[in-house]
Coordinates of C-alpha atoms in Angstrom, one line a residue:
Chain A
M9 CA -55.4 24.1 -75.2
T10 CA -55.3 23.9 -79.0
S11 CA -56.5 20.3 -78.9
Q12 CA -59.7 21.4 -77.3
N13 CA -60.6 24.1 -79.8
T14 CA -59.7 22.1 -82.9
S15 CA -62.1 19.2 -82.0
M16 CA -65.0 21.3 -81.0
P17 CA -66.2 23.0 -84.2
A18 CA -65.7 20.0 -86.2
S19 CA -68.3 18.1 -84.4
Q20 CA -70.7 20.9 -84.1
N21 CA -70.8 22.3 -87.8
A22 CA -72.9 20.3 -90.2
A23 CA -70.3 20.9 -93.0
P24 CA -67.0 19.7 -91.6
Q25 CA -64.9 22.7 -92.3
W26 CA -61.8 22.2 -90.3
S27 CA -59.6 25.2 -89.4
R28 CA -56.8 25.3 -86.9
F29 CA -58.0 28.7 -85.6
P30 CA -61.9 29.1 -85.5
F31 CA -62.6 32.7 -85.8
P32 CA -64.6 34.0 -82.7
E33 CA -63.1 31.6 -80.1
T34 CA -59.5 32.3 -80.9
L35 CA -60.0 36.0 -80.9
I36 CA -61.7 35.9 -77.5
R37 CA -59.0 33.5 -76.1
Y38 CA -56.1 35.4 -77.3
S39 CA -57.4 38.8 -76.3
V40 CA -58.0 37.4 -72.8
L41 CA -54.5 36.1 -72.7
L42 CA -53.2 39.5 -73.9
G43 CA -55.3 41.2 -71.4
V44 CA -53.8 39.2 -68.5
L45 CA -50.3 39.6 -69.8
V46 CA -50.8 43.4 -70.0
F47 CA -52.4 43.4 -66.5
L48 CA -49.4 41.4 -65.3
A49 CA -46.9 43.8 -66.7
W50 CA -48.8 46.9 -65.4
S51 CA -48.9 45.5 -62.0
V52 CA -45.1 44.7 -62.0
H53 CA -44.7 48.5 -63.1
F54 CA -47.5 49.7 -60.6
L55 CA -46.1 47.9 -57.6
N56 CA -42.6 49.0 -58.5
L57 CA -41.2 45.7 -58.2
D58 CA -37.6 45.1 -58.6
L59 CA -37.1 41.8 -60.3
Q60 CA -33.6 41.4 -59.3
R61 CA -34.6 41.5 -55.8
L62 CA -37.3 38.8 -56.6
L63 CA -34.6 36.5 -58.0
G64 CA -32.3 37.2 -54.9
A65 CA -35.2 36.6 -52.4
F66 CA -34.8 32.9 -51.9
P67 CA -31.1 32.7 -51.5
R68 CA -31.4 35.6 -49.1
L69 CA -34.1 34.0 -47.2
G70 CA -31.9 30.8 -47.1
A71 CA -29.0 32.8 -45.9
I72 CA -31.0 34.6 -43.2
L73 CA -32.5 31.3 -42.0
A74 CA -29.1 29.7 -41.8
D75 CA -27.5 32.8 -40.2
R76 CA -29.9 34.2 -37.6
Y77 CA -32.4 31.5 -37.2
F78 CA -30.2 28.4 -37.1
P79 CA -29.7 26.9 -33.8
P80 CA -33.5 26.7 -32.8
E81 CA -33.9 27.3 -29.1
L82 CA -35.5 24.0 -28.3
S83 CA -35.5 24.4 -24.6
F84 CA -38.0 27.3 -25.1
V85 CA -40.4 25.0 -26.9
L86 CA -40.0 22.3 -24.2
D87 CA -41.0 24.8 -21.5
H88 CA -44.2 23.8 -19.9
R89 CA -45.9 27.1 -20.5
F90 CA -45.4 26.7 -24.2
L91 CA -46.6 23.3 -24.1
N92 CA -49.7 24.4 -22.2
S93 CA -50.2 27.0 -25.0
V94 CA -49.9 24.2 -27.6
L95 CA -52.7 22.3 -25.8
N96 CA -54.8 25.4 -25.6
T97 CA -54.3 26.0 -29.4
I98 CA -55.5 22.3 -30.1
Q99 CA -58.5 23.1 -27.7
M100 CA -59.3 26.3 -29.6
S101 CA -59.2 24.6 -33.0
I102 CA -61.5 21.7 -31.8
L103 CA -64.1 24.1 -30.2
G104 CA -63.9 26.7 -33.1
G105 CA -64.2 23.7 -35.6
A106 CA -67.1 22.2 -33.8
M107 CA -69.1 25.4 -33.5
G108 CA -68.3 26.3 -37.0
V109 CA -69.6 23.1 -38.3
L110 CA -72.7 23.2 -36.2
L111 CA -73.6 26.7 -37.4
A112 CA -72.5 25.8 -41.0
I113 CA -75.1 23.0 -41.3
P114 CA -78.2 25.2 -41.2
L115 CA -76.5 27.9 -43.3
A116 CA -75.5 25.3 -45.9
W117 CA -79.1 24.2 -45.9
F118 CA -80.2 27.7 -46.6
A119 CA -77.5 28.2 -49.1
S120 CA -78.3 25.2 -51.3
Y121 CA -80.5 26.1 -54.2
N122 CA -82.2 22.7 -54.4
V123 CA -83.5 22.3 -50.9
T124 CA -83.5 25.9 -49.5
L125 CA -86.5 27.3 -47.6
H126 CA -87.1 30.2 -49.9
R127 CA -85.3 30.9 -53.0
W128 CA -85.6 34.7 -53.0
L129 CA -85.2 35.4 -49.2
V130 CA -83.4 32.7 -47.5
Y131 CA -81.1 31.5 -50.3
P132 CA -79.3 34.8 -50.7
F133 CA -79.0 35.1 -47.0
G134 CA -77.3 31.8 -46.6
R135 CA -75.0 32.4 -49.6
L136 CA -74.0 35.9 -48.4
S137 CA -73.4 34.9 -44.9
I138 CA -71.1 31.9 -45.9
M139 CA -69.4 34.2 -48.4
G140 CA -68.9 36.9 -45.9
C141 CA -67.3 34.5 -43.4
R142 CA -65.2 33.1 -46.1
A143 CA -64.0 36.5 -47.6
I144 CA -62.7 37.8 -44.4
H145 CA -59.4 36.4 -43.6
E146 CA -59.2 34.6 -40.1
T147 CA -56.5 37.1 -38.9
I148 CA -59.0 40.0 -39.5
W149 CA -61.7 38.1 -37.7
T150 CA -59.3 37.8 -34.8
I151 CA -58.4 41.3 -34.8
L152 CA -62.2 42.4 -34.9
F153 CA -63.1 39.9 -32.1
V154 CA -60.2 41.1 -30.1
T155 CA -61.4 44.7 -30.3
I156 CA -64.9 43.7 -29.3
I157 CA -64.3 41.1 -26.4
G158 CA -60.7 41.7 -25.6
F159 CA -57.4 39.5 -25.7
G160 CA -57.7 35.9 -25.0
M161 CA -58.7 32.7 -26.4
F162 CA -62.4 33.5 -26.6
A163 CA -61.7 35.9 -29.4
G164 CA -59.6 33.3 -31.2
V165 CA -62.4 30.6 -30.8
L166 CA -64.9 33.1 -32.3
A167 CA -62.6 33.9 -35.1
L168 CA -61.9 30.2 -35.8
T169 CA -65.8 29.7 -35.7
M170 CA -66.3 32.3 -38.3
F171 CA -63.5 30.9 -40.5
C172 CA -64.9 27.3 -40.2
I173 CA -68.5 28.5 -41.1
G174 CA -67.0 29.9 -44.3
F175 CA -65.0 26.9 -45.0
A176 CA -67.3 24.1 -44.1
G177 CA -70.4 25.9 -45.2
K178 CA -69.3 26.2 -48.8
L179 CA -68.3 22.6 -49.0
F180 CA -71.4 21.4 -47.2
S181 CA -73.8 23.3 -49.6
D182 CA -71.8 22.0 -52.6
E183 CA -72.4 18.5 -51.2
I184 CA -76.2 19.2 -50.6
E185 CA -76.7 20.6 -54.1
A186 CA -75.2 17.3 -55.5
I187 CA -77.7 15.0 -53.7
D188 CA -80.2 12.7 -55.3
M189 CA -83.5 14.7 -55.4
K190 CA -85.7 11.6 -55.5
P191 CA -86.0 11.0 -51.7
V192 CA -86.7 14.7 -51.4
E193 CA -89.4 14.6 -53.9
A194 CA -91.0 11.6 -52.2
L195 CA -90.9 13.3 -48.8
R196 CA -92.4 16.4 -50.3
S197 CA -95.2 14.5 -52.1
T198 CA -96.3 13.0 -48.8
G199 CA -96.6 16.4 -47.3
A200 CA -93.4 16.7 -45.2
G201 CA -92.4 20.2 -44.0
P202 CA -89.0 21.7 -45.0
L203 CA -87.4 20.7 -41.7
Q204 CA -88.6 17.0 -42.2
V205 CA -87.4 17.1 -45.8
F206 CA -83.9 18.2 -44.5
V207 CA -83.7 15.8 -41.7
Y208 CA -85.1 12.7 -43.4
G209 CA -84.3 13.4 -47.1
V210 CA -81.1 15.3 -47.3
L211 CA -79.1 14.6 -44.0
P212 CA -79.0 10.8 -44.6
Q213 CA -77.6 11.2 -48.0
V214 CA -74.7 13.7 -47.0
K215 CA -73.9 12.4 -43.5
I216 CA -70.7 10.6 -44.2
A217 CA -69.5 13.4 -46.5
F218 CA -70.3 15.8 -43.8
V219 CA -68.2 13.9 -41.3
G220 CA -65.3 13.8 -43.7
I221 CA -65.6 17.5 -44.3
S222 CA -65.7 18.3 -40.6
I223 CA -62.5 16.4 -40.0
Y224 CA -60.9 18.3 -42.7
T225 CA -62.3 21.6 -41.3
W226 CA -60.6 20.8 -37.9
D227 CA -57.4 20.2 -39.8
V228 CA -57.5 23.6 -41.5
A229 CA -58.8 25.2 -38.4
F230 CA -55.7 24.0 -36.5
R231 CA -53.5 25.5 -39.1
A232 CA -55.3 28.9 -38.6
A233 CA -55.3 28.5 -34.9
T234 CA -51.5 28.6 -34.8
V235 CA -51.6 32.1 -35.8
V236 CA -54.6 33.6 -34.4
G237 CA -52.5 34.2 -31.3
F238 CA -50.3 36.4 -33.2
F239 CA -53.1 39.1 -33.2
G240 CA -54.2 38.5 -29.6
G241 CA -56.4 35.4 -29.9
G242 CA -54.5 33.1 -27.5
G243 CA -52.6 30.0 -28.1
M244 CA -49.1 29.3 -29.4
G245 CA -49.4 32.3 -31.7
W246 CA -48.9 34.7 -28.9
Y247 CA -45.5 33.3 -28.1
L248 CA -44.6 33.6 -31.8
Q249 CA -45.6 37.2 -31.9
R250 CA -43.5 38.0 -28.7
A251 CA -40.5 36.2 -30.1
T252 CA -40.9 37.8 -33.4
Y253 CA -41.1 41.3 -32.1
E254 CA -38.2 40.8 -29.5
L255 CA -36.2 39.6 -32.6
Q256 CA -35.4 36.3 -30.7
S257 CA -34.9 34.6 -34.1
T258 CA -33.8 31.3 -32.7
R259 CA -36.9 31.0 -30.6
V260 CA -39.1 32.0 -33.7
A261 CA -37.3 29.1 -35.5
A262 CA -38.0 26.7 -32.8
I263 CA -41.7 27.8 -32.6
L264 CA -42.0 27.5 -36.4
L265 CA -40.5 24.0 -36.4
T266 CA -43.1 23.1 -33.7
I267 CA -45.9 24.5 -35.8
I268 CA -44.7 22.4 -38.9
A269 CA -44.3 19.3 -36.8
L270 CA -48.0 19.8 -35.3
V271 CA -49.5 20.5 -38.5
S272 CA -47.9 17.5 -40.2
I273 CA -49.3 15.3 -37.3
S274 CA -52.7 16.9 -37.7
E275 CA -52.6 16.3 -41.4
V276 CA -51.7 12.6 -41.0
V277 CA -54.4 12.1 -38.3
S278 CA -57.1 13.8 -40.3
G279 CA -56.0 11.9 -43.5
W280 CA -56.1 8.5 -41.6
L281 CA -59.7 9.4 -40.1
R282 CA -60.9 10.4 -43.6
Q283 CA -59.5 7.2 -45.2
R284 CA -61.2 5.1 -42.5
L285 CA -64.3 6.9 -43.2
A286 CA -64.0 6.3 -46.9
G287 CA -63.7 2.6 -46.2
E288 CA -66.8 2.7 -44.2
R289 CA -68.6 4.3 -47.1
L290 CA -67.5 1.6 -49.5
A291 CA -68.3 -1.3 -47.2
Chain B
M141 CA -56.2 -3.1 -44.1
A142 CA -59.0 -1.6 -42.1
M143 CA -61.2 -1.7 -45.1
T144 CA -60.8 -5.4 -45.7
D145 CA -61.5 -6.0 -42.1
R146 CA -64.5 -4.1 -42.1
M147 CA -65.8 -5.9 -45.2
A148 CA -65.1 -9.3 -43.5
S149 CA -67.0 -8.3 -40.4
E150 CA -69.8 -7.2 -42.6
N151 CA -70.1 -10.4 -44.4
S152 CA -69.8 -12.4 -41.1
D153 CA -72.6 -10.1 -39.8
R154 CA -74.8 -11.2 -42.7
G155 CA -74.0 -14.8 -42.1
I156 CA -74.9 -14.7 -38.5
L157 CA -78.1 -12.8 -39.3
S158 CA -79.2 -15.6 -41.6
S159 CA -78.1 -18.6 -39.6
A160 CA -78.3 -17.8 -35.9
G161 CA -81.4 -15.6 -36.2
A162 CA -82.7 -12.4 -34.9
S163 CA -81.5 -12.4 -31.1
T164 CA -77.9 -12.0 -32.2
Y165 CA -78.7 -9.4 -34.7
F166 CA -80.4 -7.3 -32.0
E167 CA -77.6 -7.9 -29.6
R168 CA -75.2 -6.6 -32.2
R169 CA -77.4 -3.5 -32.9
R170 CA -77.6 -2.9 -29.2
S171 CA -73.8 -3.0 -28.8
A172 CA -73.4 -0.7 -31.9
R173 CA -75.8 1.7 -30.1
I174 CA -73.9 1.5 -26.9
R175 CA -70.7 2.2 -28.8
S176 CA -72.0 5.2 -30.6
A177 CA -73.5 6.6 -27.4
L178 CA -70.0 6.3 -25.8
I179 CA -68.4 8.0 -28.8
W180 CA -70.9 10.9 -28.6
S181 CA -70.6 11.3 -24.8
A182 CA -66.8 11.2 -25.1
A183 CA -67.1 14.0 -27.8
A184 CA -69.5 16.1 -25.7
L185 CA -67.0 15.8 -22.7
L186 CA -64.0 16.8 -24.9
L187 CA -66.0 19.8 -26.2
F188 CA -67.0 20.8 -22.8
W189 CA -63.5 20.6 -21.7
C190 CA -62.2 22.7 -24.4
L191 CA -65.1 25.2 -23.8
H192 CA -64.1 25.3 -20.1
V193 CA -60.4 25.9 -20.7
T194 CA -60.5 28.3 -23.7
V195 CA -63.6 30.3 -23.0
I196 CA -65.0 30.0 -19.5
A197 CA -61.8 30.1 -17.6
D198 CA -59.7 32.3 -19.9
T199 CA -62.0 35.2 -20.5
D200 CA -62.0 38.5 -18.8
W201 CA -65.8 38.8 -18.4
E202 CA -65.5 42.1 -16.6
R203 CA -63.8 43.8 -19.6
I204 CA -66.5 42.7 -22.0
G205 CA -69.1 44.5 -19.8
G206 CA -72.3 42.7 -20.3
R207 CA -74.5 42.6 -23.2
F208 CA -74.6 46.3 -23.9
G209 CA -70.8 46.6 -23.7
V210 CA -70.7 44.1 -26.6
L211 CA -73.5 45.8 -28.6
G212 CA -71.7 49.2 -28.1
S213 CA -68.4 47.8 -29.3
I214 CA -70.1 46.4 -32.4
G215 CA -72.1 49.6 -32.8
R216 CA -69.0 51.6 -33.4
F217 CA -68.2 49.6 -36.4
L218 CA -71.5 50.4 -38.1
L219 CA -70.9 54.2 -38.5
L220 CA -69.4 54.0 -41.9
D221 CA -66.5 56.4 -42.8
L222 CA -67.4 57.3 -46.4
S223 CA -64.6 59.8 -46.6
L224 CA -62.1 56.7 -46.8
L225 CA -63.6 55.7 -50.1
P226 CA -61.1 57.4 -52.4
H227 CA -58.1 56.1 -50.4
L228 CA -59.3 52.5 -50.8
I229 CA -59.1 52.3 -54.7
I230 CA -55.3 52.1 -55.1
P231 CA -54.8 49.6 -52.1
A232 CA -57.6 47.4 -53.6
I233 CA -55.8 47.5 -57.0
E234 CA -52.5 46.6 -55.2
T235 CA -54.2 43.7 -53.4
M236 CA -55.6 42.3 -56.7
M237 CA -52.1 42.6 -58.3
M238 CA -50.4 41.0 -55.4
A239 CA -52.7 38.1 -55.5
T240 CA -52.4 37.7 -59.3
L241 CA -48.6 38.0 -59.3
G242 CA -48.3 35.7 -56.4
T243 CA -50.4 33.1 -58.0
L244 CA -48.3 33.3 -61.0
L245 CA -45.0 33.0 -59.1
G246 CA -46.6 30.2 -57.2
C247 CA -47.3 28.3 -60.4
V248 CA -43.8 28.8 -61.5
L249 CA -42.5 27.5 -58.3
A250 CA -44.9 24.6 -58.2
L251 CA -43.7 23.3 -61.5
P252 CA -40.5 21.7 -60.2
V253 CA -42.2 20.7 -56.9
A254 CA -44.9 18.7 -58.8
W255 CA -42.3 17.1 -61.1
F256 CA -40.4 15.9 -58.1
G257 CA -43.4 14.9 -56.0
A258 CA -45.3 12.8 -58.7
R259 CA -44.3 9.2 -58.1
N260 CA -44.4 8.3 -61.9
V261 CA -42.2 11.1 -63.4
T262 CA -40.0 11.9 -60.5
P263 CA -36.2 11.9 -61.4
S264 CA -35.3 9.9 -58.4
L265 CA -37.7 8.0 -56.1
Y266 CA -35.4 8.0 -53.1
F267 CA -34.1 11.5 -53.2
F268 CA -36.2 13.9 -55.2
Y269 CA -39.6 12.3 -54.4
P270 CA -39.3 12.9 -50.6
V271 CA -37.9 16.4 -51.2
G272 CA -40.9 17.4 -53.4
R273 CA -43.4 15.9 -50.8
F274 CA -41.6 17.6 -48.0
L275 CA -41.7 21.0 -49.9
M276 CA -45.5 20.5 -50.5
V277 CA -46.1 20.0 -46.6
L278 CA -43.7 22.7 -45.6
S279 CA -45.5 25.3 -48.0
R280 CA -49.0 24.4 -46.7
S281 CA -48.2 23.9 -43.0
V282 CA -46.6 27.3 -42.6
H283 CA -49.3 29.9 -42.3
E284 CA -49.2 32.9 -44.9
I285 CA -48.6 35.4 -42.1
I286 CA -45.6 33.5 -41.0
W287 CA -44.3 33.3 -44.5
A288 CA -44.9 37.1 -44.9
I289 CA -42.9 37.8 -41.6
L290 CA -39.9 35.7 -42.8
F291 CA -40.0 37.3 -46.3
V292 CA -40.3 40.8 -44.9
G293 CA -37.1 40.0 -43.0
A294 CA -35.5 38.8 -46.0
V295 CA -36.4 41.4 -48.7
G296 CA -37.7 44.3 -46.7
L297 CA -41.0 46.2 -46.7
G298 CA -43.3 46.6 -49.7
A299 CA -45.3 44.5 -52.0
L300 CA -42.6 42.0 -52.9
P301 CA -42.6 40.0 -49.6
G302 CA -46.3 39.9 -49.8
I303 CA -46.3 38.4 -53.4
L304 CA -43.5 36.0 -52.2
A305 CA -45.5 34.9 -49.3
V306 CA -48.6 34.3 -51.3
A307 CA -46.7 32.5 -53.9
V308 CA -45.0 30.1 -51.5
R309 CA -48.1 29.4 -49.6
S310 CA -50.0 28.4 -52.8
V311 CA -47.1 26.3 -54.0
G312 CA -48.3 23.4 -51.9
F313 CA -51.9 23.1 -53.0
I314 CA -51.1 23.7 -56.8
S315 CA -48.2 21.2 -56.8
K316 CA -50.1 18.7 -54.7
I317 CA -53.1 18.6 -57.1
T318 CA -50.8 18.7 -60.0
A319 CA -48.7 15.8 -58.8
E320 CA -51.9 13.8 -58.2
A321 CA -53.1 14.6 -61.7
I322 CA -49.8 13.6 -63.1
E323 CA -49.9 10.2 -61.2
N324 CA -53.5 9.6 -62.5
I325 CA -52.6 10.2 -66.2
D326 CA -53.2 7.7 -68.9
P327 CA -49.6 6.3 -69.5
K328 CA -50.5 5.3 -73.3
P329 CA -49.5 8.6 -74.9
V330 CA -46.4 8.8 -72.8
E331 CA -45.4 5.3 -74.0
A332 CA -46.0 6.3 -77.5
I333 CA -44.0 9.4 -77.5
R334 CA -41.3 7.5 -75.9
S335 CA -41.4 4.7 -78.4
V336 CA -41.0 7.2 -81.2
G337 CA -37.9 8.5 -79.6
G338 CA -39.1 11.6 -77.7
N339 CA -36.9 12.8 -75.0
Q340 CA -37.8 13.6 -71.5
F341 CA -39.0 17.3 -72.3
Q342 CA -41.1 16.0 -75.2
V343 CA -42.7 13.4 -73.2
M344 CA -43.7 16.1 -70.6
Y345 CA -44.7 18.7 -73.1
F346 CA -46.7 16.5 -75.5
G347 CA -47.6 13.6 -73.4
I348 CA -48.3 14.7 -69.8
L349 CA -49.2 18.4 -70.2
P350 CA -52.3 18.2 -72.4
Q351 CA -53.7 15.5 -70.0
I352 CA -53.3 17.6 -66.8
M353 CA -54.0 21.0 -68.3
P354 CA -57.8 21.3 -67.3
V355 CA -57.2 20.2 -63.8
V356 CA -54.3 22.4 -63.3
L357 CA -55.9 25.4 -64.8
G358 CA -59.0 25.0 -62.6
T359 CA -56.8 24.6 -59.7
I360 CA -54.9 27.7 -60.3
I361 CA -58.0 29.6 -60.8
F362 CA -59.3 28.3 -57.5
E363 CA -56.1 29.2 -55.8
W364 CA -56.2 32.7 -57.2
D365 CA -59.5 33.2 -55.7
I366 CA -58.2 32.2 -52.3
N367 CA -55.1 34.3 -52.8
I368 CA -57.1 37.5 -52.9
R369 CA -58.2 36.9 -49.4
R370 CA -54.5 36.2 -48.5
A371 CA -53.2 39.1 -50.2
A372 CA -55.7 41.3 -48.3
V373 CA -54.0 40.6 -45.0
M374 CA -50.4 40.9 -46.0
G375 CA -50.4 44.5 -45.1
L376 CA -50.8 43.4 -41.4
V377 CA -47.3 42.5 -41.2
G378 CA -45.7 45.2 -43.4
A379 CA -46.5 44.2 -47.0
G380 CA -48.8 46.8 -48.6
G381 CA -52.3 46.5 -49.9
L382 CA -55.7 46.7 -48.1
G383 CA -54.2 45.1 -45.1
L384 CA -52.1 48.1 -44.4
V385 CA -55.1 50.4 -44.6
F386 CA -56.9 48.1 -42.3
F387 CA -54.0 48.1 -39.9
R388 CA -53.8 51.9 -40.0
Q389 CA -57.5 52.5 -39.5
M390 CA -57.4 50.0 -36.6
A391 CA -54.5 51.8 -35.0
M392 CA -56.4 55.1 -35.2
F393 CA -59.4 53.4 -33.7
N394 CA -61.4 54.5 -36.6
Y395 CA -63.9 51.7 -36.5
G396 CA -66.0 53.1 -39.4
G397 CA -63.0 53.1 -41.7
V398 CA -62.2 49.5 -40.7
T399 CA -65.7 48.5 -41.8
M400 CA -65.1 50.4 -45.1
V401 CA -61.9 48.3 -45.5
L402 CA -63.8 45.2 -44.8
L403 CA -66.5 46.1 -47.4
A404 CA -63.8 46.9 -49.9
I405 CA -62.2 43.3 -49.2
L406 CA -65.8 41.8 -49.8
M407 CA -66.0 43.6 -53.0
L408 CA -62.8 42.3 -54.2
I409 CA -63.8 38.8 -53.2
I410 CA -67.0 39.1 -55.1
I411 CA -65.2 40.3 -58.3
G412 CA -62.8 37.4 -57.9
E413 CA -65.6 34.9 -57.5
I414 CA -67.3 36.1 -60.6
V415 CA -64.1 36.1 -62.7
S416 CA -63.1 32.6 -61.4
H417 CA -66.5 31.3 -62.1
F418 CA -66.3 32.5 -65.7
A419 CA -62.7 31.4 -66.1
R420 CA -63.3 28.0 -64.7
K421 CA -66.2 27.5 -67.1
A422 CA -63.9 28.7 -69.9
V423 CA -61.0 26.1 -69.2
T424 CA -63.1 23.0 -68.3

């Protein structure tokens, strides 16, 4: 931190007047730091936190895991109904991811300032809808869709779709805003409409990045799909919820181990795919 | 491996184009087109299969009750319950505090994990390095809701399990980025400090920390922004904040109140986005 603010003013001022603590910057810096510290202390007080319990939390978690959760009931996980729910979870994540990505592409187009259709009407609409999808957590989306269309995987798929719109839309629009504007200018100067500009000027530049982001989105969607069932969205989360509320801790442990294993596999798969894609980009 | 293969095939492709003429080139293009068509149709089939199993076969279409049923259910959410407004302020502050404290605790926990998981500074490549990597994967692969359930079991109801869940969940991302930043540092300052007799701590504090600071601070701010969303749902499983209000309003079927809670979450996210925008500008 200090190395930054010592070098800055020396290069800016005409008269090289070196000082360890240049006046306005340090005041702002330290007052912000003080404000953050005061906020933290106040929040510890406000939330009535017992710091001793905080320190004891991890040993207690370990003790509980060893005590109640320890022999994971693997026979439950190997049951064909549970395996079917795992398959359903994967399907939900694929479908939700695909729908989310498809809807995110036009929204990302609207929400990128450089190629948007209209900077005062369409741009805020795109921005706000992506931010709204991102702001609401996937579990809340699940609960909302469950109240509207009932329990089952449809609600889970819709919740994952909203989640993926938020997740992929932001990355997509960041990618679009970083493109080279020259092809876009060229197309515009020949009289191309906005859709033509997007399809021929923007998409070719971001295609490979979009595929990479889509794979990553699927990875994240799968992680979210493991819990949408907890709130009625179908898939393996439903078994998790039942086992949790029935206090069948050994079953919960087995399901958690399955989730960790599956998420690790999905991470490896998506990493491998993205690496291959990066290779394609270089070649 | 795959990359070098690809480059080799690319080179041979060019060679053929120049020597054997256009017919081979067009054949190649046609086979590439057939391949991409096969991939696309396989993807379409996969998607349709998923759609059939998860949506068409699984949904109780009777319960939804047609277009008007859905519109009616959505309409119930639109009648805002403004009387809830004063009851939202304190939970909103609580949520913000849970996110902040959780992020801070996550940073503290991420320190040793990043140290273990960075290949060039880890104490032992055969023991601590895999442990660090495993902790990163563990933290990210278990969803925050599940962490919250585990911690509610361990420390009881209240804000504490929410803070712990948020913290543990954010360890993975922070420590992963930090470890990558440590692996990519310039080794020369480290050498210099070592050569003048600096010990392990001094090497870290003066050699590594200044180099990774901007990246790590940016990541922490980014994670704080995400943690606000996470803290807002901790109440669903028994750890205070806006999630608890959401859960109660849902249990009372007060859909207007539910929308109010959603708007409050949206407000918090907007505040978080603005703050993190300026904070990231300040540190980088």
